[in-house]
mmCIF file of C-alpha atoms and ligand atoms in Angstrom:
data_model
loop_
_atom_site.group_PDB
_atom_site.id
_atom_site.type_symbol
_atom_site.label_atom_id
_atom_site.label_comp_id
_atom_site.label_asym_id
_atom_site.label_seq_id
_atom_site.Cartn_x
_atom_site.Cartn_y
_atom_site.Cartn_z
ATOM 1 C CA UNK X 1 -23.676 36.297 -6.548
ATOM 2 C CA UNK X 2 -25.441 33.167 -5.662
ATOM 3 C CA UNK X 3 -22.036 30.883 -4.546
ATOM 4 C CA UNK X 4 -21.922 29.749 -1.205
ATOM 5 C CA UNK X 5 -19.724 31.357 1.489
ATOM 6 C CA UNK X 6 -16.730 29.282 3.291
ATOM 7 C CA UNK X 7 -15.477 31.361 5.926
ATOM 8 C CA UNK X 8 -12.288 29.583 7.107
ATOM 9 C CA UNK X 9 -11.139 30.707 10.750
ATOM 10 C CA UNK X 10 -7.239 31.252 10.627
ATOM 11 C CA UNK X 11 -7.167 32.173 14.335
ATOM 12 C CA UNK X 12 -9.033 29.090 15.064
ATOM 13 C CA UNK X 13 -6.523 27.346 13.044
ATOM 14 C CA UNK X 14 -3.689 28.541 15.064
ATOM 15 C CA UNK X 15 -5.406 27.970 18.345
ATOM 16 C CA UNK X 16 -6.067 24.527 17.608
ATOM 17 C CA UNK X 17 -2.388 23.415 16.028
ATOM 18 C CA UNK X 18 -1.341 24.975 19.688
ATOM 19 C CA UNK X 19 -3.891 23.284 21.750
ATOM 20 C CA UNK X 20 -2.378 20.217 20.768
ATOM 21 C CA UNK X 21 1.004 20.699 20.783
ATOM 22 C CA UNK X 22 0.591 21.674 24.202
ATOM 23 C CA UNK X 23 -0.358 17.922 25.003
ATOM 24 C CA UNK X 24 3.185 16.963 24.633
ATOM 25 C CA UNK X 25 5.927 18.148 26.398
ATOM 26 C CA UNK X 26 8.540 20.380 24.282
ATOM 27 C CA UNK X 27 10.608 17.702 23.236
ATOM 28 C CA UNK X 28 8.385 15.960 20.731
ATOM 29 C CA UNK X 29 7.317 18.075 17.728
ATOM 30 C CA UNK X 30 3.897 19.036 17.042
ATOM 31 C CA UNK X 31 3.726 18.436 12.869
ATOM 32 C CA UNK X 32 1.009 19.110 10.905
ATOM 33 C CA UNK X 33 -0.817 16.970 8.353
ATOM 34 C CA UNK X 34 -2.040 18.882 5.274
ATOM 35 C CA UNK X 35 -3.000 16.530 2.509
ATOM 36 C CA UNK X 36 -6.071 16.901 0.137
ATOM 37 C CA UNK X 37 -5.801 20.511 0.195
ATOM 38 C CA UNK X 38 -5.380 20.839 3.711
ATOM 39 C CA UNK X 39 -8.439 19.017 4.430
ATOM 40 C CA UNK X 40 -10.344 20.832 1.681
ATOM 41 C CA UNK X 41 -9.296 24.199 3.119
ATOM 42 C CA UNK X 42 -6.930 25.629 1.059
ATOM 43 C CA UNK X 43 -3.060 25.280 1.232
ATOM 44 C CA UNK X 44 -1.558 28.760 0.738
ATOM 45 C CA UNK X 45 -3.531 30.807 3.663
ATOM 46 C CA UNK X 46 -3.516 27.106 5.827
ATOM 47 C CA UNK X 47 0.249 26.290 5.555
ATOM 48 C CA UNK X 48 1.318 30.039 6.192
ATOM 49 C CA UNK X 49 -0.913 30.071 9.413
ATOM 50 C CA UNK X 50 0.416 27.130 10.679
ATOM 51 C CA UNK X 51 4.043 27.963 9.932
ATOM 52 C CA UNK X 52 3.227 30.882 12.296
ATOM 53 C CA UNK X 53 1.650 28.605 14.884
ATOM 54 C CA UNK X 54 5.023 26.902 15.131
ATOM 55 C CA UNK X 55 4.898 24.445 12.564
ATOM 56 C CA UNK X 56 7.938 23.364 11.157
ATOM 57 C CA UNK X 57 7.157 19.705 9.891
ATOM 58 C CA UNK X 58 4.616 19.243 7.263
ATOM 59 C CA UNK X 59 2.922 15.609 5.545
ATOM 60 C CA UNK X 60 0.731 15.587 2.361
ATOM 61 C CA UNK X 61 -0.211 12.315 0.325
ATOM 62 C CA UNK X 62 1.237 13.069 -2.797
ATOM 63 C CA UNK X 63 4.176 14.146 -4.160
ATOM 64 C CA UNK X 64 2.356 16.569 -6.492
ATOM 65 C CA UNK X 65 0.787 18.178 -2.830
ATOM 66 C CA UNK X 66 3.958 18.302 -1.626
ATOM 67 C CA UNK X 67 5.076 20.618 -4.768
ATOM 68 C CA UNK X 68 2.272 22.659 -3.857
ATOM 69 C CA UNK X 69 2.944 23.048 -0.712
ATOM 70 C CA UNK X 70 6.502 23.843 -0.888
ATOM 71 C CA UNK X 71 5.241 27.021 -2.875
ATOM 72 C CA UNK X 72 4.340 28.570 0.277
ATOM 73 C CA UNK X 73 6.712 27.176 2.414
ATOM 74 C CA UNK X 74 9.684 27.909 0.324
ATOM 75 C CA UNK X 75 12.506 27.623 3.683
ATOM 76 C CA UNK X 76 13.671 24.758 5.568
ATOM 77 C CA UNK X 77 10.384 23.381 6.585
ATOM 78 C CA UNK X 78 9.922 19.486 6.134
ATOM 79 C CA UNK X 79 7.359 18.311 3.909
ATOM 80 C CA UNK X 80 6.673 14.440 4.456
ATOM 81 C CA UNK X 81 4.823 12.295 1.611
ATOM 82 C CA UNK X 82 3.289 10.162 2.790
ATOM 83 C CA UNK X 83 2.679 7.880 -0.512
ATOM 84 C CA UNK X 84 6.171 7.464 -0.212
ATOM 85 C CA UNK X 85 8.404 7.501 -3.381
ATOM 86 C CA UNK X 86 6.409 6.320 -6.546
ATOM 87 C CA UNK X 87 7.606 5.809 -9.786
ATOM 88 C CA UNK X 88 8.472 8.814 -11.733
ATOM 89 C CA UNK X 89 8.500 11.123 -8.441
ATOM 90 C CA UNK X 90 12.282 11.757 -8.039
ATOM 91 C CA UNK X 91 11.902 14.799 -10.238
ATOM 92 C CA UNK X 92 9.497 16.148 -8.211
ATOM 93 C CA UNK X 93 10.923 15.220 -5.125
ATOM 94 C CA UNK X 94 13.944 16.720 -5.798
ATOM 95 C CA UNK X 95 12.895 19.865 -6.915
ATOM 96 C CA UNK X 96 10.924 20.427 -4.209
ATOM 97 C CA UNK X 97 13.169 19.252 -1.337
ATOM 98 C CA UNK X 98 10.137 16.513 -0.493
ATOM 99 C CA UNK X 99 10.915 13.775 2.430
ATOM 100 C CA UNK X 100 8.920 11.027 0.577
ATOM 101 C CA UNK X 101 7.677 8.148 3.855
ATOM 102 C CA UNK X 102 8.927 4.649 2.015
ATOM 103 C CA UNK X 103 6.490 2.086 2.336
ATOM 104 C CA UNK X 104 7.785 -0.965 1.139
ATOM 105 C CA UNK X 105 11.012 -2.636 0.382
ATOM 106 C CA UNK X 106 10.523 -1.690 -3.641
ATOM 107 C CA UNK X 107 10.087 1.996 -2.868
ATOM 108 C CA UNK X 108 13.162 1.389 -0.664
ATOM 109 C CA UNK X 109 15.285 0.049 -3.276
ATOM 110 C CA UNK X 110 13.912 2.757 -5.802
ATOM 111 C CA UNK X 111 14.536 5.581 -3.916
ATOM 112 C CA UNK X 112 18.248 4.554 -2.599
ATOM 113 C CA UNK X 113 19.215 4.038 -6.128
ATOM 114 C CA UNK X 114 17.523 7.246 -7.928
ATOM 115 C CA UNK X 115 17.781 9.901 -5.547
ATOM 116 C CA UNK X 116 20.926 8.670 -3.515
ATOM 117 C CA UNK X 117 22.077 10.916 -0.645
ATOM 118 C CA UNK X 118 17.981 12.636 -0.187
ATOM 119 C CA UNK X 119 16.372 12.460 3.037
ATOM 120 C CA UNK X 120 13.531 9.575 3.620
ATOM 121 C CA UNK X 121 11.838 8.791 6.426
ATOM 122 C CA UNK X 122 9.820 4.794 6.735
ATOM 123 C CA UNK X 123 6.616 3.682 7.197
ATOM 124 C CA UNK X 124 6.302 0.207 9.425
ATOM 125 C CA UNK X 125 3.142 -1.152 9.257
ATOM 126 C CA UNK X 126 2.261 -2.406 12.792
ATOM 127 C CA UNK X 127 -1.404 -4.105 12.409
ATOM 128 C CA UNK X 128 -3.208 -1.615 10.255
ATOM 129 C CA UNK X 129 -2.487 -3.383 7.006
ATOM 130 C CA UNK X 130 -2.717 0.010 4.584
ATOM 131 C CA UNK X 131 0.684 1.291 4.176
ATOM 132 C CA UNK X 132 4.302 0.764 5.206
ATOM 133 C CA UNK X 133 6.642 -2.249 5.375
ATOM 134 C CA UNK X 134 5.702 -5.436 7.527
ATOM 135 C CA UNK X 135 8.437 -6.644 10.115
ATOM 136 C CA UNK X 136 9.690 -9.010 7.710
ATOM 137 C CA UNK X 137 10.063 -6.754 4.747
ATOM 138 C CA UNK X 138 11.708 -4.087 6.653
ATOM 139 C CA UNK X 139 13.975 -6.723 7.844
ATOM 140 C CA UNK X 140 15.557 -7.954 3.579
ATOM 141 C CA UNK X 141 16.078 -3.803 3.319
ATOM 142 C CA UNK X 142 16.958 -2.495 7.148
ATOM 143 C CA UNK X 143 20.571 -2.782 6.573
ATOM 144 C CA UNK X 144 20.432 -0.739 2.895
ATOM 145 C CA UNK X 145 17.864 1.469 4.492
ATOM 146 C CA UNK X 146 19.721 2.337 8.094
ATOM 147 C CA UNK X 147 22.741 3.094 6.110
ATOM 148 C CA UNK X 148 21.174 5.882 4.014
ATOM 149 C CA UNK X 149 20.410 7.655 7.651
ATOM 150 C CA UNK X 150 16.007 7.975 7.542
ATOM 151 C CA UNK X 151 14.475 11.201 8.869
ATOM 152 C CA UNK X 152 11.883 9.220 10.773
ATOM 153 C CA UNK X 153 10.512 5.875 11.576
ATOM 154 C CA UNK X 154 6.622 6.081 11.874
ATOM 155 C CA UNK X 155 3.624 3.821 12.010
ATOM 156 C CA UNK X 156 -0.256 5.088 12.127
ATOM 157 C CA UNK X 157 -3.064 3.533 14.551
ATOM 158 C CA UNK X 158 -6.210 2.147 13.279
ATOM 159 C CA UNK X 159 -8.739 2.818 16.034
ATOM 160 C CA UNK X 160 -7.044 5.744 17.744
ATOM 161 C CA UNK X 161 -10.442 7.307 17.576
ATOM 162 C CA UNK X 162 -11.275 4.692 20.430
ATOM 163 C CA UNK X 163 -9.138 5.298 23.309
ATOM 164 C CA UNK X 164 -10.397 1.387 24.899
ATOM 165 C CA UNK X 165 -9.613 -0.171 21.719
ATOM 166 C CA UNK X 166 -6.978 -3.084 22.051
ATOM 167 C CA UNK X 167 -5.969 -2.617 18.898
ATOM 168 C CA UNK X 168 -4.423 0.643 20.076
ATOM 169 C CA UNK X 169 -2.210 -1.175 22.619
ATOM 170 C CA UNK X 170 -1.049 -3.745 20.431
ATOM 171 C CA UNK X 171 0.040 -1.602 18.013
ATOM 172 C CA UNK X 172 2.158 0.938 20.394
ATOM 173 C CA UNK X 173 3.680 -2.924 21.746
ATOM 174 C CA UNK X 174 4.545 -3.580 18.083
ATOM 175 C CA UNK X 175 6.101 -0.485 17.124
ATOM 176 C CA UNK X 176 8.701 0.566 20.071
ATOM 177 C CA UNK X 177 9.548 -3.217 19.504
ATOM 178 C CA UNK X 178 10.430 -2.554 15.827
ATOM 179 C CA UNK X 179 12.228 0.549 16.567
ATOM 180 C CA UNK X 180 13.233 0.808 20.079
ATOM 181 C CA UNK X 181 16.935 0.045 18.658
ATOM 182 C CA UNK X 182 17.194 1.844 15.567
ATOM 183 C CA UNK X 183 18.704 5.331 17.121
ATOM 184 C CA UNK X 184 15.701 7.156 14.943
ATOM 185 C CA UNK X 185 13.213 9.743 15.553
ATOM 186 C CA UNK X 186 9.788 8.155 15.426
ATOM 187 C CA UNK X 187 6.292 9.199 15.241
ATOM 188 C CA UNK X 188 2.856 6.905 15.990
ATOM 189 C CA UNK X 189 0.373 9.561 16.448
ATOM 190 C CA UNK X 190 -1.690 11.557 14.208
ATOM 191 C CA UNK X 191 -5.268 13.404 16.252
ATOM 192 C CA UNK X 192 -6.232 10.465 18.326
ATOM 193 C CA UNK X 193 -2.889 9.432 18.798
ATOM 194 C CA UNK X 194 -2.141 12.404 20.702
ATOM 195 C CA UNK X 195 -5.265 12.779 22.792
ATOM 196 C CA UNK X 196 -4.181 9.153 23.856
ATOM 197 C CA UNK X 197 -1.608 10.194 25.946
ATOM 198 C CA UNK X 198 2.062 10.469 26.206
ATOM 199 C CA UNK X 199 3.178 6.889 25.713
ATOM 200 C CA UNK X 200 2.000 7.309 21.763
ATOM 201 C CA UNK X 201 3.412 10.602 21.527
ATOM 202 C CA UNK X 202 7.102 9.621 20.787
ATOM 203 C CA UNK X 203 9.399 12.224 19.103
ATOM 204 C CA UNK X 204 6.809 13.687 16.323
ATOM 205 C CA UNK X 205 3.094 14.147 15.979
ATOM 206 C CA UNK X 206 1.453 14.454 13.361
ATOM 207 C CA UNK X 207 -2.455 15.465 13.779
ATOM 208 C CA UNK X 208 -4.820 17.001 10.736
ATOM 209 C CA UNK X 209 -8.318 16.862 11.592
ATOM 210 C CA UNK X 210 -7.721 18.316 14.681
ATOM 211 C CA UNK X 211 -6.098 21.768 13.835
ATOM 212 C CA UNK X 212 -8.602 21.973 11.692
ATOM 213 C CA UNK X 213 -11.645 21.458 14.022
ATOM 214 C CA UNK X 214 -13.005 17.893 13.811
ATOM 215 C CA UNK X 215 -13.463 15.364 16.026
ATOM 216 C CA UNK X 216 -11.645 12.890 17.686
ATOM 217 C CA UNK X 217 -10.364 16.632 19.239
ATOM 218 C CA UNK X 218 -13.484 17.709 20.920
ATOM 219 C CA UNK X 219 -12.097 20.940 22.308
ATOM 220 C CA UNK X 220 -10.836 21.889 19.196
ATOM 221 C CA UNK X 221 -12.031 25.840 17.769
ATOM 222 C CA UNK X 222 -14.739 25.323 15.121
ATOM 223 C CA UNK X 223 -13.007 26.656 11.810
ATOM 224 C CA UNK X 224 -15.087 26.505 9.414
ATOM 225 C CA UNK X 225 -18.408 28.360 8.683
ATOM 226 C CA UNK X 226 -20.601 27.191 5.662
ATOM 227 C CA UNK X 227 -23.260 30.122 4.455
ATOM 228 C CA UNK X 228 -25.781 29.532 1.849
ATOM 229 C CA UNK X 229 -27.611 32.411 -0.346
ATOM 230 C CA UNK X 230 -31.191 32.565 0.043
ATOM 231 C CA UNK X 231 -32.629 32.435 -3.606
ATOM 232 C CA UNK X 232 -36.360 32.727 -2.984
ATOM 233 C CA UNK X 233 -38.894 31.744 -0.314
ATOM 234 C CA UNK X 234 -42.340 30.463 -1.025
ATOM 235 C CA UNK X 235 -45.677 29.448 0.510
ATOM 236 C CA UNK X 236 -47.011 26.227 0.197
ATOM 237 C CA UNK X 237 -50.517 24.583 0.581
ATOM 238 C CA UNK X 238 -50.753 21.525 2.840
ATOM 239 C CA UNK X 239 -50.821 19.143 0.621
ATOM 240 C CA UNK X 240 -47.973 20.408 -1.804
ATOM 241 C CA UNK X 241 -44.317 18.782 -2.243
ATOM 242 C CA UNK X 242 -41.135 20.070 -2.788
ATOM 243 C CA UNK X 243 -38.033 19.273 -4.988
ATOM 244 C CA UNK X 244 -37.212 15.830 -7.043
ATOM 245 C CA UNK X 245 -39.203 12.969 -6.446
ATOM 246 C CA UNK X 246 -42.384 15.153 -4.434
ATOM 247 C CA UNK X 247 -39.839 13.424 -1.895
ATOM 248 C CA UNK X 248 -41.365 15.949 1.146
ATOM 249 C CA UNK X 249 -44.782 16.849 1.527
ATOM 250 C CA UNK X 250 -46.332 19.751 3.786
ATOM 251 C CA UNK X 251 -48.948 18.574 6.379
ATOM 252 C CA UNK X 252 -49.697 21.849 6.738
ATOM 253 C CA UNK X 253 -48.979 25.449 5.518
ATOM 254 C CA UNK X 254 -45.822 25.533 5.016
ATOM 255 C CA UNK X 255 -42.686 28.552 4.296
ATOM 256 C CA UNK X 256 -39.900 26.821 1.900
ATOM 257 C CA UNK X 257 -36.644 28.447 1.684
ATOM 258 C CA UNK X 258 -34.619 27.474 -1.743
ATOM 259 C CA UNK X 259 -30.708 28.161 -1.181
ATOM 260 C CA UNK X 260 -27.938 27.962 -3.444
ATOM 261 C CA UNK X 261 -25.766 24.775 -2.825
ATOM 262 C CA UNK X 262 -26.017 21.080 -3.409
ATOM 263 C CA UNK X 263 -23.908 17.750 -4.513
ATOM 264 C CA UNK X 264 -21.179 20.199 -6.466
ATOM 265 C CA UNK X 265 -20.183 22.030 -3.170
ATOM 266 C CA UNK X 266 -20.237 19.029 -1.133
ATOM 267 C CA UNK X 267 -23.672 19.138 0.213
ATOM 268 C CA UNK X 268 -24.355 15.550 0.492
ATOM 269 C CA UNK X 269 -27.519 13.858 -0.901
ATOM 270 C CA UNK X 270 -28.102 12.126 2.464
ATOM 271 C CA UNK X 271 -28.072 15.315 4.442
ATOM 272 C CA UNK X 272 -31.969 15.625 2.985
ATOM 273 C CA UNK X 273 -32.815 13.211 5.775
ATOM 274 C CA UNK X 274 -31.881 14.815 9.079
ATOM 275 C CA UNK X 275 -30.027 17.884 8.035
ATOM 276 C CA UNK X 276 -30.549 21.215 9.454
ATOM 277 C CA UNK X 277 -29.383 24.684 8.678
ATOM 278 C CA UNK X 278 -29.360 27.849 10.991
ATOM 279 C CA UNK X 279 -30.852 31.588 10.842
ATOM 280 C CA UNK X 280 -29.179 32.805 13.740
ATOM 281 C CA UNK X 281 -29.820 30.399 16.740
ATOM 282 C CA UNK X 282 -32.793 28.556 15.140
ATOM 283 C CA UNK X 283 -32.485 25.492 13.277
ATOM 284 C CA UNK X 284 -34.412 24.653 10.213
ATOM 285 C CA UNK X 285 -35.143 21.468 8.456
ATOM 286 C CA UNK X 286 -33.500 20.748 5.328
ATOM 287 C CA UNK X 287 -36.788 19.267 3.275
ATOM 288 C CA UNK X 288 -36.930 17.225 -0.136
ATOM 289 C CA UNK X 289 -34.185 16.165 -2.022
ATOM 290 C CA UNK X 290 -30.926 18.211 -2.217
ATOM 291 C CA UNK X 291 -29.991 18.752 -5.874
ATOM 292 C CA UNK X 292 -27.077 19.820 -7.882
ATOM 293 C CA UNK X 293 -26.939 23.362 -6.947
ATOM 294 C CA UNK X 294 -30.038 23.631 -4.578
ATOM 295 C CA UNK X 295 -31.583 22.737 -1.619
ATOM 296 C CA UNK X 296 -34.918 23.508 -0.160
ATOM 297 C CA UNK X 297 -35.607 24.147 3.902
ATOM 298 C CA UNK X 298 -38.379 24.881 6.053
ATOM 299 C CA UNK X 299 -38.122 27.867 7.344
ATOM 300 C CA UNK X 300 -42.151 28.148 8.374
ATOM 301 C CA UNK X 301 -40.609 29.169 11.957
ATOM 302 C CA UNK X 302 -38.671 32.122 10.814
ATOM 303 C CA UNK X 303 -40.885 35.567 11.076
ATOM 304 C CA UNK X 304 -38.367 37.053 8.270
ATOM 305 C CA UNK X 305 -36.135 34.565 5.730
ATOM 306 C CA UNK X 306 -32.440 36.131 6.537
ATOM 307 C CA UNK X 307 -30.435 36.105 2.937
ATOM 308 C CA UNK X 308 -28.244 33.614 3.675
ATOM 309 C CA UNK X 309 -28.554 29.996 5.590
ATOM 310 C CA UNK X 310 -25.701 28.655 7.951
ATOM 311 C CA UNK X 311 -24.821 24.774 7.204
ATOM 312 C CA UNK X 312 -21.494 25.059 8.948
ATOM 313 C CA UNK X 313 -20.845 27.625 12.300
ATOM 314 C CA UNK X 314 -20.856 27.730 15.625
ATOM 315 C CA UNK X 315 -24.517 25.460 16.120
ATOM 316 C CA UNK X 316 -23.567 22.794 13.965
ATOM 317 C CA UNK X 317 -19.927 21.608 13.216
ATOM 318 C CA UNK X 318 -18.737 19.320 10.743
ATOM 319 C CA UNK X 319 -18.917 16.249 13.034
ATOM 320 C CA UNK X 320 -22.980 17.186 14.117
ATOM 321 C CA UNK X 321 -24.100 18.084 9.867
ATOM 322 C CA UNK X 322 -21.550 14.313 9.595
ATOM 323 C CA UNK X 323 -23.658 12.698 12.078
ATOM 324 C CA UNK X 324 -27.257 13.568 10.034
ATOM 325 C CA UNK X 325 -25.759 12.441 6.728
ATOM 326 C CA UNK X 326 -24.232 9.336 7.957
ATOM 327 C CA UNK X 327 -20.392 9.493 7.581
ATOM 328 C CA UNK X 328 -17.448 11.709 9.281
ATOM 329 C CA UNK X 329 -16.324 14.895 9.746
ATOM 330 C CA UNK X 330 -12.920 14.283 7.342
ATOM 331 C CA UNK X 331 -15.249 13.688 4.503
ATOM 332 C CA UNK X 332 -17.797 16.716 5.028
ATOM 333 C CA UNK X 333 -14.082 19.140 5.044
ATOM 334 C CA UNK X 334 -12.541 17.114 2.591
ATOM 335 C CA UNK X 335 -15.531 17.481 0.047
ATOM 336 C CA UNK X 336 -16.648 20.791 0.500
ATOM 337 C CA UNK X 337 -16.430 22.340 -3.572
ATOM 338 C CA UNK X 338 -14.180 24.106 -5.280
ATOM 339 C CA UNK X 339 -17.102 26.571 -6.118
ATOM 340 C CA UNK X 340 -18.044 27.837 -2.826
ATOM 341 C CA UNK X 341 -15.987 31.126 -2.113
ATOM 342 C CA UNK X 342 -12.882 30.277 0.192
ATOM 343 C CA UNK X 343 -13.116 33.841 2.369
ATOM 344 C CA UNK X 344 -10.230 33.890 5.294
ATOM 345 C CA UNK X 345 -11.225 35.627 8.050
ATOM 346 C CA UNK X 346 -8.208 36.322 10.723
ATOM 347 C CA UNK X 347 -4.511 36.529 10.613
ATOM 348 C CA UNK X 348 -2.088 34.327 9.102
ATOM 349 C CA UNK X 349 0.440 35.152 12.027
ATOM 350 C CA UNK X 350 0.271 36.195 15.785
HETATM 351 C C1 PLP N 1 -4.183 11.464 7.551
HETATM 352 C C2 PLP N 1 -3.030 10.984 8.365
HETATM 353 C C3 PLP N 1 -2.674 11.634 9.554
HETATM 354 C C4 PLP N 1 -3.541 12.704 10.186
HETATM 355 O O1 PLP N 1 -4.679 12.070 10.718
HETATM 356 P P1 PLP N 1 -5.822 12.871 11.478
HETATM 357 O O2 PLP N 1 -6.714 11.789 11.978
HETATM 358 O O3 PLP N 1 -6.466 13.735 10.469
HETATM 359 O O4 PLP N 1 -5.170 13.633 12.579
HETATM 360 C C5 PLP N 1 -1.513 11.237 10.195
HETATM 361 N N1 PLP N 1 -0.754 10.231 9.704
HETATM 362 C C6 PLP N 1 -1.082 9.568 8.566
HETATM 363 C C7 PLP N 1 -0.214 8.461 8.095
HETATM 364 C C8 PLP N 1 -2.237 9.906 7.881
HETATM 365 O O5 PLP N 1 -2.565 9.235 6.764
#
């Protein structure tokens, strides 16, 4: 068995989803965001931990997620979708109880007329220009829409990862002023939102990356741990290369490791640069080009070549192994394969 381990933390999980609910008082509700597979970790064993943790509000992207999702969530949860309702959806959202987030005056119209009578929340787009209605949209459908009775009125920050940001002022300004007089429940904040204190934390949060142990929540429980089977170690020469392209060369004598895992578990191209993986406490240098299925480190330092490399623990999260390769956290979770071996460690409830 040469696949690569995922060890997802479930206590961790729960820890975290109650961490930051416990940043706003007991009147707002602490949701919890679960789209793309929650955040490439699984749905079933994710969404039954977090119901535990308290959860009773749930958003995914698509209506097909939210199908998923409702599989293991089969009561009275709420499962938001946040792509709103699309053409061709109402079966699906239907059928699956989904609250589908409107985000324009069209998906207004469509879903007053096709699924009359089914909850809806609204999207308001307050500066970040990706989804929900602008002020004067909202305003040729708020009578039609206020009449129907939405769930929720939310909005979503574009630079909530940087508390100083002004954008992140302006848009909290622009959304109670859209909404201070509609008698709904609203929501602003997903992660950042939260951390930014109670003025953004309204009557529902919604955070993902956080309960799932990413960054912009730095006190959050690392959840996931990555472990890579040792294939075979050799010796080289100074002199020799490894891997595509003679990319790396040894200066000296040098002990290559070859583990199993590459671009097809989500093992990014760019972590050959600056990547490290760890036996125990000691990092070692990811060297060469990673491939497909393989990647080659130096593990000259090591006295003895354990079986398996960690990419993902306790010395390096998904933020630090983010940081080498050049991008974020949400895309390191979000892209880890669908070969490597999804292993649950923990209990769903407590
Ligand atoms: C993805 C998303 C969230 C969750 O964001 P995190 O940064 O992962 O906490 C919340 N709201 C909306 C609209 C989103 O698209």
């Amino acid at each position: 068995m040469v696949a690569s381990n995922l060890t997802i933390d479930l206590a961790a999980i729960r820890s975290n989803w109650r961490g930051i609910d416990s940043y706003s008082p007991a009147n707002c509700e602490t949701a919890a965001v679960v789209k793309a597979n929650a955040y490439g970790l699984g749905m079933e064993k994710t969404l039954r931990t977090l119901k535990c943790a308290g959860a009773k509000s749930f958003f995914v992207a698509l209506a097909e997620e939210g199908s998923e999702a409702r599989k293991f969530l089969p009561g009275n949860e709420e499962i938001f979708v946040l792509s709103g309702h699309m053409e061709g959806d109402s079966g699906l959202l239907s059928r699956n109880r989904l609250t589908p987030v409107l985000n324009s005056a069209a998906q207004a119209i469509r879903h007053l007329e096709q699924l009359p009578g089914h909850p809806f929340g609204v999207q308001l787009d307050t500066g970040m220009n990706r989804l929900g209605m602008g002020m004067n949209e909202f305003a040729d459908v708020r009578e039609r829409v206020l009449i129907a009775k939405p769930v929720l009125a939310m909005s979503h920050l574009a630079c909530a990862d940087e508390p100083e940001h002004p954008m992140n002022s302006r848009q909290l300004s622009e959304f109670k002023a859209a909404t201070f007089d509609l008698g709904l429940r609203r929501s602003l904040a997903a992660t950042g939102g939260v951390l930014l204190g109670p003025e953004y934390h309204f009557d529902l949060c919604r955070p993902g990356i956080g309960l799932f142990g990413g960054l912009p929540y730095a006190a959050a429980e690392p959840v996931v741990h990555l472990e890579l089977p040792v294939i075979q170690v050799r010796e080289l020469r100074s002199g020799e290369s490894v891997g595509y392209g003679a990319a790396w060369t040894a200066d000296a004598p040098a002990k290559i490791a070859t583990a199993s895992g590459g671009y097809a578990d989500g093992i990014l191209r760019a972590m050959g640069r600056r990547g490290r993986v760890f036996a125990k406490d000691i990092a070692c240098k990811i060297v060469g080009r990673v491939s497909m299925d393989l990647l080659t480190i130096d593990v000259s330092d090591l006295e003895e070549v354990p079986s398996t490399l960690q990419l993902l623990g306790d010395h390096q999260g998904v933020d630090e192994i983010a940081e080498a390769a050049g991008t974020i956290g949400y895309e390191i979770l979000t892209g880890i394969g669908i070969r490597c071996n999804r292993i649950y460690r923990g209990e769903i409830g407590n």
